[in-house]
Short mmCIF file of C-alpha atoms in Angstrom, two decimals:
data_model
loop_
_atom_site.label_atom_id
_atom_site.label_comp_id
_atom_site.label_asym_id
_atom_site.label_seq_id
_atom_site.Cartn_x
_atom_site.Cartn_y
_atom_site.Cartn_z
CA MET A 730 -53.44 11.42 -1.56
CA ALA A 731 -52.13 10.21 -4.97
CA ASP A 732 -54.52 12.56 -7.12
CA THR A 733 -52.74 15.79 -5.89
CA THR A 734 -49.02 16.70 -5.70
CA THR A 735 -48.91 20.25 -5.41
CA GLY A 736 -48.47 22.16 -2.40
CA THR A 737 -52.19 22.43 -1.34
CA ALA A 738 -52.34 19.19 -0.20
CA ASN A 739 -50.55 19.59 3.36
CA GLY A 740 -53.24 22.11 3.89
CA ALA A 741 -56.00 19.97 2.94
CA GLU A 742 -54.72 17.06 4.84
CA SER A 743 -54.64 17.76 8.91
CA ALA A 744 -52.55 13.99 9.16
CA PRO A 745 -50.36 14.57 5.81
CA GLY A 746 -49.43 11.30 4.11
CA MET A 747 -45.88 10.50 2.91
CA PRO A 748 -44.91 11.69 -0.22
CA GLN A 749 -43.06 8.33 -0.86
CA LEU A 750 -46.25 6.80 -1.28
CA ASP A 751 -47.50 9.69 -3.89
CA PHE A 752 -47.50 7.58 -6.99
CA SER A 753 -47.58 9.99 -9.40
CA THR A 754 -44.10 11.34 -8.89
CA PHE A 755 -43.04 7.99 -8.96
CA PRO A 756 -42.12 8.28 -13.33
CA ASN A 757 -40.98 11.64 -12.71
CA GLN A 758 -38.45 10.20 -9.76
CA ILE A 759 -37.30 6.49 -11.88
CA PHE A 760 -36.94 8.30 -15.16
CA TRP A 761 -34.67 11.15 -13.78
CA LEU A 762 -33.05 8.33 -11.48
CA PHE A 763 -32.50 6.57 -14.60
CA ILE A 764 -31.12 9.00 -16.51
CA THR A 765 -28.41 9.23 -12.90
CA LEU A 766 -27.49 5.99 -13.21
CA VAL A 767 -26.46 5.46 -16.94
CA VAL A 768 -24.09 9.31 -16.68
CA LEU A 769 -23.06 7.87 -13.66
CA TYR A 770 -21.97 4.14 -14.88
CA LEU A 771 -20.56 5.30 -18.03
CA ILE A 772 -18.82 8.56 -15.91
CA LEU A 773 -17.42 5.35 -13.96
CA SER A 774 -16.92 3.06 -16.56
CA ARG A 775 -15.01 4.97 -19.02
CA VAL A 776 -13.44 7.22 -17.03
CA ALA A 777 -12.79 7.53 -13.53
CA LEU A 778 -12.74 3.98 -12.62
CA PRO A 779 -10.03 2.88 -15.24
CA ARG A 780 -7.86 5.71 -13.98
CA ILE A 781 -7.74 5.13 -10.80
CA ALA A 782 -7.03 1.64 -11.23
CA THR A 783 -3.78 2.45 -13.58
CA VAL A 784 -2.79 4.62 -11.24
CA LEU A 785 -2.89 2.08 -8.45
CA THR A 786 -1.34 -0.22 -10.92
CA GLU A 787 1.36 2.78 -11.76
CA ARG A 788 1.97 3.25 -7.87
CA GLN A 789 2.28 -0.48 -6.61
CA GLY A 790 4.70 -0.72 -10.01
CA ALA A 791 6.72 2.04 -8.69
CA ILE A 792 6.88 0.91 -5.32
CA GLN A 793 8.49 -2.82 -7.43
CA ARG A 794 10.78 -1.23 -8.99
CA ASP A 795 11.81 0.98 -6.86
CA LEU A 796 12.41 -2.20 -3.84
CA ASP A 797 13.66 -3.73 -6.88
CA LYS A 798 16.32 -1.02 -7.47
CA ALA A 799 16.86 -0.95 -3.56
CA GLU A 800 17.64 -4.69 -3.66
CA GLU A 801 19.90 -4.27 -6.82
CA MET A 802 21.97 -1.75 -5.13
CA LYS A 803 22.78 -3.86 -2.42
CA ARG A 804 23.95 -6.55 -4.21
CA ALA A 805 26.23 -3.91 -5.93
CA ALA A 806 27.23 -2.79 -2.45
CA VAL A 807 28.23 -6.31 -1.33
CA ASN A 808 29.89 -6.97 -4.17
CA ALA A 809 31.78 -3.39 -4.06
CA GLU A 810 33.01 -4.75 -0.65
CA ASN A 811 34.14 -8.14 -1.98
CA VAL A 812 36.06 -6.94 -4.52
CA TYR A 813 37.35 -3.85 -1.74
CA ASN A 814 38.57 -6.79 0.90
CA LEU A 815 40.01 -8.68 -1.77
CA ALA A 816 42.19 -5.64 -3.07
CA LEU A 817 42.80 -5.34 0.10
CA ALA A 818 43.96 -9.09 0.57
CA GLU A 819 46.39 -9.17 -2.61
CA ALA A 820 48.34 -5.68 -1.48
CA ARG A 821 49.13 -7.25 1.59
CA ALA A 822 49.60 -9.85 -0.09
CA HIS A 823 52.13 -7.99 -2.44
CA ALA A 824 53.08 -6.30 0.17
CA GLY A 825 54.22 -9.10 2.55
CA ASN A 826 56.12 -10.34 -1.49
CA ILE A 827 58.46 -7.11 -1.32
CA VAL A 828 59.07 -7.02 2.29
CA ASN A 829 60.05 -11.11 1.74
CA GLU A 830 62.03 -9.84 -1.28
CA ALA A 831 63.88 -6.83 0.13
CA LYS A 832 64.59 -9.11 3.03
CA SER A 833 66.35 -12.15 0.89
CA GLU A 834 67.96 -8.77 -0.72
CA ILE A 835 69.22 -7.32 1.89
CA GLN A 836 70.82 -10.69 3.02
CA LYS A 837 72.06 -12.07 0.28
CA ASP A 838 74.01 -8.60 0.21
CA LEU A 839 74.81 -9.09 3.56
CA ASP A 840 76.11 -12.24 3.31
CA LYS A 841 78.47 -11.19 0.69
CA ALA A 842 79.52 -8.17 2.04
CA ILE A 843 80.20 -10.97 5.66
CA ALA A 844 82.53 -12.82 3.11
CA LYS A 845 84.15 -10.31 1.39
CA ALA A 846 85.24 -8.97 5.06
CA ASP A 847 86.07 -12.53 6.19
CA SER A 848 88.84 -12.98 2.75
CA GLU A 849 90.02 -9.72 3.54
CA ILE A 850 90.85 -11.02 7.50
CA ALA A 851 91.84 -13.71 6.28
CA SER A 852 94.54 -12.37 4.40
CA LYS A 853 95.31 -9.67 6.10
CA ALA A 854 96.04 -12.94 8.96
CA ALA A 855 98.07 -14.56 6.64
CA GLU A 856 100.00 -11.24 5.71
CA SER A 857 100.55 -10.52 9.62
CA GLU A 858 101.25 -14.47 10.51
CA LYS A 859 103.74 -13.73 7.18
CA ALA A 860 105.05 -10.62 8.70
CA ILE A 861 105.20 -12.55 12.54
CA GLY A 862 107.37 -15.65 10.83
CA GLU A 863 110.25 -13.22 9.03
CA ILE A 864 110.04 -11.15 12.27
CA ARG A 865 110.61 -14.31 14.04
CA GLU A 866 113.26 -15.42 11.61
CA SER A 867 115.56 -12.24 11.41
CA ALA A 868 114.96 -12.13 15.48
CA ILE A 869 116.82 -16.36 15.55
CA LYS A 870 119.18 -16.07 13.04
CA SER A 871 119.99 -12.25 15.05
CA VAL A 872 120.54 -14.63 18.02
CA GLN A 873 122.06 -16.81 16.49
CA GLU A 874 124.26 -14.04 15.10
CA VAL A 875 124.76 -12.84 18.88
CA ALA A 876 125.48 -16.05 19.81
CA ASN A 877 127.84 -17.36 17.16
CA SER A 878 129.76 -14.15 17.91
CA THR A 879 129.33 -14.31 21.66
CA ALA A 880 130.84 -17.77 21.04
CA ALA A 881 133.65 -17.11 19.38
CA ASP A 882 134.31 -14.57 21.69
CA ILE A 883 134.33 -16.92 24.47
CA VAL A 884 136.02 -19.49 23.15
CA LYS A 885 139.30 -16.78 21.84
CA ALA A 886 139.25 -15.57 25.23
CA MET A 887 139.36 -19.09 26.89
CA MET A 888 141.88 -20.97 24.67
CA PRO A 889 143.23 -18.80 22.07
CA GLY A 890 143.97 -20.20 18.55
CA THR A 891 142.20 -23.25 19.00
CA SER A 892 138.77 -23.78 17.28
CA ASP A 893 137.64 -22.43 13.68
CA ALA A 894 134.55 -20.94 13.35
CA LYS A 895 132.67 -23.72 11.42
CA THR A 896 133.22 -26.48 15.10
CA ILE A 897 131.30 -22.93 17.41
CA LYS A 898 128.81 -22.49 15.08
CA ALA A 899 127.40 -25.94 14.64
CA ALA A 900 127.69 -26.45 18.50
CA VAL A 901 125.51 -23.10 19.01
CA ALA A 902 123.13 -24.21 16.62
CA ALA A 903 122.91 -27.47 18.08
CA ARG A 904 122.42 -25.83 21.60
CA MET A 905 120.11 -23.89 19.96
CA LYS A 906 117.87 -26.37 18.98
CA GLY A 907 117.76 -27.89 22.02
CA MET B 402 -41.61 25.58 6.09
CA ALA B 403 -44.77 26.06 7.86
CA LYS B 404 -45.28 29.82 7.32
CA GLU B 405 -48.62 29.96 7.10
CA GLU B 406 -49.08 28.91 11.30
CA ALA B 407 -46.26 30.56 12.66
CA GLY B 408 -45.88 31.50 16.42
CA ASN B 409 -48.82 29.09 16.82
CA GLY B 410 -47.94 25.75 19.00
CA PHE B 411 -46.78 22.93 17.02
CA ASN B 412 -46.82 23.11 13.47
CA ILE B 413 -44.30 20.09 12.93
CA HIS B 414 -44.70 19.11 9.13
CA PRO B 415 -41.35 16.09 9.25
CA MET B 416 -42.42 14.68 6.27
CA ASP B 417 -43.13 18.16 3.67
CA GLN B 418 -39.29 17.74 3.21
CA PHE B 419 -39.47 14.55 0.85
CA GLU B 420 -42.34 16.00 -1.01
CA ILE B 421 -41.41 16.42 -4.70
CA LYS B 422 -42.16 20.02 -6.64
CA SER B 423 -41.46 20.84 -9.86
CA LEU B 424 -38.94 23.34 -9.90
CA PHE B 425 -40.27 25.19 -12.98
CA GLY B 426 -43.82 25.85 -12.90
CA ASP B 427 -46.30 25.16 -10.62
CA GLY B 428 -48.21 22.29 -12.63
CA PRO B 429 -48.79 18.38 -12.71
CA ILE B 430 -45.27 16.44 -11.97
CA HIS B 431 -44.82 14.82 -15.59
CA TRP B 432 -42.33 12.27 -16.02
CA TYR B 433 -39.82 14.43 -17.91
CA SER B 434 -40.21 17.39 -15.27
CA PHE B 435 -37.16 19.39 -13.90
CA THR B 436 -37.88 18.43 -9.72
CA ASN B 437 -36.02 18.85 -7.05
CA ALA B 438 -34.91 15.23 -7.31
CA THR B 439 -33.60 15.88 -10.42
CA LEU B 440 -31.92 18.78 -9.21
CA TRP B 441 -30.61 16.49 -6.25
CA MET B 442 -29.57 13.96 -8.34
CA GLY B 443 -27.96 16.18 -10.88
CA LEU B 444 -25.75 17.25 -7.44
CA ALA B 445 -25.12 13.98 -6.99
CA ILE B 446 -22.88 13.25 -10.21
CA LEU B 447 -21.69 16.62 -10.28
CA ALA B 448 -20.18 15.67 -6.57
CA VAL B 449 -19.36 12.08 -7.81
CA VAL B 450 -17.35 13.60 -10.65
CA LEU B 451 -15.52 16.43 -8.55
CA LEU B 452 -14.54 13.52 -6.16
CA LEU B 453 -13.74 10.56 -8.37
CA VAL B 454 -12.54 12.65 -11.74
CA VAL B 455 -11.85 15.76 -11.47
CA GLY B 456 -9.70 14.67 -7.65
CA THR B 457 -8.37 12.04 -9.53
CA ARG B 458 -6.71 14.14 -13.13
CA LYS B 459 -3.07 14.73 -11.55
CA ARG B 460 -3.32 10.71 -11.52
CA ALA B 461 -0.64 11.55 -8.87
CA ILE B 462 1.65 8.34 -7.39
CA ILE B 463 1.84 10.42 -4.21
CA PRO B 464 -2.31 11.29 -3.89
CA THR B 465 -3.78 14.58 -3.10
CA ARG B 466 -6.46 14.55 -0.35
CA MET B 467 -9.48 13.98 -3.07
CA GLN B 468 -7.29 11.39 -5.18
CA SER B 469 -6.75 9.41 -1.60
CA ILE B 470 -10.66 9.24 -1.07
CA ALA B 471 -11.93 8.38 -4.54
CA GLU B 472 -8.61 5.75 -4.20
CA MET B 473 -9.94 4.53 -1.38
CA ALA B 474 -13.86 4.40 -1.76
CA TYR B 475 -12.67 2.31 -5.09
CA GLY B 476 -10.57 0.30 -2.35
CA PHE B 477 -13.13 -0.79 -0.85
CA VAL B 478 -15.44 -1.62 -3.28
CA TYR B 479 -13.39 -3.61 -5.06
CA LYS B 480 -12.05 -6.06 -1.44
CA MET B 481 -16.04 -6.05 -0.60
CA ILE B 482 -16.86 -7.43 -3.80
CA GLU B 483 -13.66 -9.83 -3.96
CA ASP B 484 -14.00 -11.11 -0.49
CA VAL B 485 -18.00 -11.44 -0.65
CA ALA B 486 -18.62 -12.93 -4.07
CA GLY B 487 -14.96 -13.89 -5.28
CA LYS B 488 -13.19 -13.20 -8.14
CA GLU B 489 -15.66 -13.31 -10.40
CA GLY B 490 -17.51 -11.11 -9.37
CA LEU B 491 -15.29 -7.91 -10.47
CA LYS B 492 -17.33 -8.48 -13.54
CA PHE B 493 -19.92 -6.22 -11.35
CA PHE B 494 -17.51 -3.82 -10.01
CA PRO B 495 -18.18 -0.86 -12.01
CA TYR B 496 -21.56 -1.50 -11.54
CA ILE B 497 -21.70 -2.28 -7.35
CA PHE B 498 -19.71 0.83 -7.63
CA THR B 499 -22.09 3.35 -9.57
CA LEU B 500 -24.65 1.77 -6.81
CA PHE B 501 -22.42 2.27 -3.96
CA ILE B 502 -21.11 5.93 -4.65
CA PHE B 503 -24.60 7.01 -5.61
CA VAL B 504 -26.40 6.13 -2.76
CA LEU B 505 -23.03 7.27 -0.42
CA VAL B 506 -22.80 10.74 -1.97
CA SER B 507 -27.08 10.78 -1.62
CA ASN B 508 -26.84 9.47 1.56
CA PHE B 509 -24.56 12.58 2.76
CA LEU B 510 -26.54 15.30 0.09
CA GLY B 511 -29.43 14.88 1.55
CA LEU B 512 -27.33 16.00 5.30
CA LEU B 513 -27.25 19.39 4.12
CA PRO B 514 -29.43 21.73 5.32
CA MET B 515 -32.18 22.25 3.00
CA SER B 516 -31.78 19.90 0.87
CA PHE B 517 -33.32 16.87 -0.82
CA THR B 518 -32.67 13.54 -0.01
CA THR B 519 -32.99 11.06 -3.52
CA THR B 520 -32.45 7.80 -1.50
CA SER B 521 -35.32 8.61 1.37
CA HIS B 522 -37.55 8.27 -1.67
CA ILE B 523 -38.93 3.87 -2.13
CA ALA B 524 -39.39 4.53 -5.89
CA VAL B 525 -35.59 5.66 -5.73
CA THR B 526 -34.54 2.42 -3.14
CA ALA B 527 -36.78 -0.07 -4.99
CA CYS B 528 -35.48 1.03 -8.48
CA LEU B 529 -32.00 0.19 -7.73
CA ALA B 530 -33.43 -2.62 -5.49
CA MET B 531 -35.26 -4.41 -8.53
CA GLY B 532 -32.31 -3.55 -10.61
CA VAL B 533 -29.88 -5.58 -8.52
CA PHE B 534 -32.41 -8.56 -8.12
CA LEU B 535 -33.22 -8.84 -11.86
CA THR B 536 -29.28 -8.30 -12.69
CA VAL B 537 -28.28 -11.13 -10.47
CA THR B 538 -31.66 -13.30 -10.89
CA ILE B 539 -30.84 -13.24 -14.95
CA TYR B 540 -27.61 -13.79 -14.83
CA GLY B 541 -27.48 -16.38 -12.03
CA PHE B 542 -30.02 -18.53 -15.16
CA TYR B 543 -27.40 -17.38 -17.74
CA LYS B 544 -24.52 -18.64 -15.60
CA ASN B 545 -25.85 -21.71 -14.17
CA GLY B 546 -28.66 -22.66 -15.90
CA MET B 547 -31.07 -24.56 -13.86
CA LYS B 548 -28.99 -25.31 -11.80
CA PHE B 549 -29.43 -22.10 -10.48
CA LEU B 550 -32.64 -23.69 -9.00
CA GLY B 551 -30.31 -25.06 -6.22
CA LEU B 552 -30.35 -22.02 -4.49
CA PHE B 553 -33.82 -22.82 -3.50
CA TRP B 554 -33.12 -26.47 -2.88
CA VAL B 555 -31.07 -27.17 0.46
CA SER B 556 -29.07 -30.53 -0.03
CA SER B 557 -27.77 -30.40 3.34
CA ALA B 558 -31.77 -30.67 5.31
CA PRO B 559 -33.29 -33.85 5.64
CA LEU B 560 -35.49 -34.73 2.37
CA ALA B 561 -38.74 -34.57 3.84
CA LEU B 562 -38.16 -30.85 5.10
CA ARG B 563 -36.56 -29.73 1.90
CA PRO B 564 -39.55 -28.86 -0.40
CA ILE B 565 -40.76 -26.92 2.92
CA LEU B 566 -37.41 -25.72 3.03
CA ALA B 567 -37.56 -24.57 -0.52
CA ILE B 568 -40.94 -22.44 -0.04
CA ILE B 569 -39.12 -21.05 2.70
CA GLU B 570 -36.03 -19.92 0.75
CA LEU B 571 -38.37 -19.04 -2.50
CA ILE B 572 -40.15 -16.30 -0.65
CA SER B 573 -37.30 -15.10 0.98
CA TYR B 574 -35.48 -14.83 -2.54
CA PHE B 575 -38.30 -12.59 -4.03
CA VAL B 576 -39.00 -10.47 -0.13
CA ARG B 577 -35.12 -9.11 -1.09
CA PRO B 578 -35.48 -6.37 -2.94
CA VAL B 579 -38.48 -5.61 -0.45
CA SER B 580 -36.04 -5.69 2.27
CA HIS B 581 -33.06 -4.15 0.33
CA SER B 582 -35.53 -1.04 -0.79
CA ILE B 583 -37.16 -0.19 2.62
CA ARG B 584 -34.24 -0.64 4.46
CA LEU B 585 -32.39 2.14 3.22
CA ALA B 586 -35.18 4.22 2.36
CA GLY B 587 -36.82 3.96 5.58
CA ASN B 588 -33.32 4.15 7.42
CA VAL B 589 -32.72 7.59 5.52
CA MET B 590 -36.45 9.08 6.33
CA ALA B 591 -36.30 7.94 9.73
CA GLY B 592 -33.52 9.67 10.93
CA HIS B 593 -34.74 13.26 8.83
CA ALA B 594 -38.48 12.75 10.08
CA VAL B 595 -36.92 12.85 13.63
CA ILE B 596 -34.84 15.74 12.75
CA LYS B 597 -37.08 17.78 11.23
CA VAL B 598 -39.76 16.62 14.31
CA PHE B 599 -37.01 18.02 16.74
CA ALA B 600 -37.03 20.95 15.02
CA GLY B 601 -40.50 21.98 15.41
CA PHE B 602 -39.84 21.53 19.12
CA ALA B 603 -37.36 23.90 19.18
CA GLY B 604 -39.60 26.32 17.41
CA ALA B 605 -42.39 25.95 19.98
CA LEU B 606 -40.20 25.90 22.91
CA GLY B 607 -38.30 29.49 23.33
CA ILE B 608 -36.06 29.29 26.11
CA TRP B 609 -36.13 25.36 26.33
CA ALA B 610 -35.25 25.44 22.26
CA ALA B 611 -32.00 24.03 23.29
CA LEU B 612 -32.92 20.73 24.03
CA PRO B 613 -34.47 19.89 21.32
CA ILE B 614 -31.22 21.44 19.59
CA ILE B 615 -28.50 19.37 21.59
CA SER B 616 -30.65 16.50 20.41
CA ILE B 617 -30.74 17.39 16.63
CA THR B 618 -26.95 17.59 17.32
CA ALA B 619 -26.80 13.74 18.04
CA VAL B 620 -29.38 12.85 16.10
CA TYR B 621 -27.67 14.44 13.09
CA GLY B 622 -24.17 12.67 14.08
CA LEU B 623 -26.33 9.92 14.16
CA GLU B 624 -27.48 10.60 10.87
CA VAL B 625 -23.56 10.61 9.01
CA LEU B 626 -23.53 7.26 10.37
CA VAL B 627 -26.02 5.82 8.62
CA ALA B 628 -26.01 7.58 5.71
CA GLY B 629 -22.45 5.71 5.63
CA ILE B 630 -23.60 2.80 6.69
CA GLN B 631 -26.48 2.47 4.68
CA ALA B 632 -24.51 2.94 1.82
CA TYR B 633 -22.52 0.48 2.82
CA VAL B 634 -24.97 -2.12 3.76
CA PHE B 635 -26.84 -1.78 0.08
CA THR B 636 -23.68 -2.46 -1.30
CA ILE B 637 -22.70 -6.05 0.80
CA LEU B 638 -26.00 -6.75 0.27
CA THR B 639 -26.02 -5.93 -3.54
CA CYS B 640 -22.78 -8.01 -3.16
CA VAL B 641 -24.28 -11.08 -1.16
CA TYR B 642 -26.86 -11.83 -3.67
CA LEU B 643 -24.08 -11.82 -6.24
CA ASN B 644 -22.83 -14.40 -4.82
CA ASP B 645 -25.35 -16.28 -4.53
CA ALA B 646 -25.99 -16.22 -8.72
CA LEU B 647 -22.40 -17.37 -8.97
CA HIS B 648 -22.14 -20.23 -6.53
CA PRO B 649 -25.99 -21.18 -6.09
CA SER B 650 -25.52 -24.16 -4.16
CA HIS B 651 -25.20 -24.15 -0.36
#
């Protein structure tokens, strides 16, 4: 069957042989296979495979970059939170200071006001006391005068022309002291 | 096919589909003739270019479907070489990828109705297998020198057995290209022939043709599987042989 490769072969042979074993077609197949493989090899090794390789590494790089970026952003967020917390604590401390200052200032004013009020009260009290003392003194003097005049009148009435005013005064003063 | 005896019982010529025909002119087939084998090899190149070059032209970070398939094929072969033959095997990545994609695309193109399957021919698969065999053997000697012969000297076996094992190993080594090529061509050819036989039944059975047609559908599904698996088997065996060349000691 190796001698014929034309279409009449299958008519002549009742049990057709395998075209795979028709050696006359081998050079043709091998030649074209060789061409095909060389062409494929060149296309693949020059164009297709390097291109796919770059795409794959680029993708890997892009994923890595994105992951790195995400990591960085996360770090930035944590930093921002820390800064925020710090600022918050500072503000809180500051606010506490202001409150304390205000408190102490108010206390000072209060103290001053109290002291002033106290001194005013004290001076008023002293004045009043003095006034009371004067009143008392004048009252006592009035009482003495009244007592003197009354005593003189009584003495004059009981024994006229006997005693002088001086003795009566001394006697009244002695009595009032007792 | 078989037009001349139509309607007259069974006229099954399952092997006709494998015939090599000159597409221009009727003369004998020279080595340079443009045959159906030439056409389908050219279509295989076209399909590969469409998938791997046109499909990846955008170099998108988020791949299109075509680019996804191209990347998957790339990763599949790359990982296979790395796993089976190690990092050093990656030197042969373009070569092995060429074999893989050629066998895969040819197998699938052969499944189109009325097409011609280049990988069903022993001439083609034998050349592919011999290419692998020679590459691996020459590279084995180039890289390991005479130590490459340690591949045949099973040092873990008892000393008395080693010469016998060496002969067996040697024979099995030289049988490799034969099994490597016949496995691929045989699988592809058998499936296509079976489909053709069923198709012949369908032509003769009238109303009962439904049965062989269902069978054809089932066998066709199986053949789709075989087309992929045989391309995978061919490639992984290449990797295994390459691994022997890289690490010849048992």
